[in-house]
Amino acid sequence: MIHVYDATWRDKVAAFLLQQSAFASLNGQTPEAFRDENLTDFEAEGTVSLVFEERDVIAVVDLLKKHPIDGSLWLGLFVVEERFHGTGVAQRLYEQLEQEYMCPFQTVFRLGVLPHNKRARRFWERQGYVYEKDSVTARGDRVHVLKKVIS
């Protein structure tokens, strides 16, 4: 089930993010810094943050429905519980996310993938995303921008 994030989810999402040590490491962060940065992003204006729950939190997503420069929808964060990696759960969750929370609002989607995160890049390419350009995040990280156009 997908829930829109609000303050009632804070403790569960904080605990979930703290457990995602591999994702934090890919971002060059401690689990605590990863948790704190993403909780701040989830509580910021202008994004829609979502929680996937099946008994416990299994994934979190942060969407920017309309980027101020390019007007497209940006997927800022998509983290699936590490124990589900390689099981097809992430693909199922992404398909539901795209259908229910992305396609109704936009036809162009973008996201950034860290250059050394080859597994994530392969995942997104299987979802129909293609390389568009290199860019730098607000945090100063270099990323490959991937784009998907729904016709």
CSV table of N, CA, C and O in Angstrom, one decimal, residues 63 73 94-109 148 150-151:
chain,number,residue,atom,x,y,z
A,63,LEU,N,9.2,12.6,-4.9
A,63,LEU,CA,8.9,13.1,-6.2
A,63,LEU,C,8.9,14.6,-6.3
A,63,LEU,O,8.3,15.2,-5.4
A,73,LEU,N,8.8,15.8,-14.4
A,73,LEU,CA,8.7,15.2,-13.0
A,73,LEU,C,10.0,14.6,-12.7
A,73,LEU,O,10.6,13.8,-13.6
A,94,TYR,N,7.9,0.2,-8.6
A,94,TYR,CA,8.0,1.3,-9.5
A,94,TYR,C,6.9,1.4,-10.5
A,94,TYR,O,6.4,2.5,-10.8
A,95,GLU,N,6.4,0.3,-11.0
A,95,GLU,CA,5.3,0.2,-11.9
A,95,GLU,C,4.1,0.9,-11.3
A,95,GLU,O,3.3,1.6,-12.0
A,96,GLN,N,3.8,0.5,-10.1
A,96,GLN,CA,2.7,1.1,-9.3
A,96,GLN,C,2.8,2.6,-9.2
A,96,GLN,O,1.9,3.4,-9.4
A,97,LEU,N,4.0,3.0,-8.8
A,97,LEU,CA,4.3,4.4,-8.6
A,97,LEU,C,4.1,5.2,-9.9
A,97,LEU,O,3.5,6.2,-9.9
A,98,GLU,N,4.6,4.7,-11.0
A,98,GLU,CA,4.5,5.4,-12.3
A,98,GLU,C,3.0,5.5,-12.7
A,98,GLU,O,2.6,6.6,-13.1
A,99,GLN,N,2.3,4.4,-12.5
A,99,GLN,CA,0.9,4.4,-12.9
A,99,GLN,C,0.0,5.4,-12.1
A,99,GLN,O,-0.8,6.1,-12.6
A,100,GLU,N,0.2,5.3,-10.8
A,100,GLU,CA,-0.6,6.1,-9.9
A,100,GLU,C,-0.2,7.5,-9.5
A,100,GLU,O,-1.0,8.4,-9.2
A,101,TYR,N,1.1,7.7,-9.5
A,101,TYR,CA,1.6,9.0,-9.0
A,101,TYR,C,2.5,9.8,-10.0
A,101,TYR,O,2.8,11.0,-9.7
A,102,MET,N,2.8,9.2,-11.2
A,102,MET,CA,3.6,9.9,-12.1
A,102,MET,C,2.8,10.2,-13.4
A,102,MET,O,2.7,11.4,-13.8
A,103,CYS,N,2.3,9.2,-14.1
A,103,CYS,CA,1.6,9.4,-15.3
A,103,CYS,C,0.4,10.4,-15.3
A,103,CYS,O,0.2,11.1,-16.2
A,104,PRO,N,-0.3,10.4,-14.2
A,104,PRO,CA,-1.4,11.4,-14.1
A,104,PRO,C,-1.0,12.9,-14.2
A,104,PRO,O,-1.8,13.7,-14.5
A,105,PHE,N,0.3,13.1,-13.9
A,105,PHE,CA,0.8,14.5,-13.8
A,105,PHE,C,1.7,14.9,-14.9
A,105,PHE,O,1.8,16.1,-15.2
A,106,GLN,N,2.5,14.0,-15.5
A,106,GLN,CA,3.5,14.4,-16.5
A,106,GLN,C,3.7,13.3,-17.5
A,106,GLN,O,3.2,12.1,-17.3
A,107,THR,N,4.4,13.6,-18.6
A,107,THR,CA,4.7,12.6,-19.6
A,107,THR,C,6.2,12.5,-19.7
A,107,THR,O,6.7,11.6,-20.5
A,108,VAL,N,7.0,13.3,-19.0
A,108,VAL,CA,8.4,13.3,-19.1
A,108,VAL,C,8.9,13.1,-17.6
A,108,VAL,O,8.6,13.9,-16.8
A,109,PHE,N,9.8,12.1,-17.4
A,109,PHE,CA,10.3,11.8,-16.1
A,109,PHE,C,11.8,11.8,-16.2
A,109,PHE,O,12.4,11.4,-17.1
A,148,LYS,N,12.8,9.5,-19.2
A,148,LYS,CA,11.8,8.6,-19.8
A,148,LYS,C,10.6,9.5,-20.3
A,148,LYS,O,10.2,10.4,-19.6
A,150,ILE,N,6.8,9.3,-21.8
A,150,ILE,CA,5.6,8.5,-22.0
A,150,ILE,C,4.8,9.1,-23.2
A,150,ILE,O,4.5,10.3,-23.1
A,151,SER,N,4.5,8.3,-24.2
A,151,SER,CA,3.8,8.9,-25.3
A,151,SER,C,2.3,8.5,-25.3
A,151,SER,O,1.9,7.6,-24.6
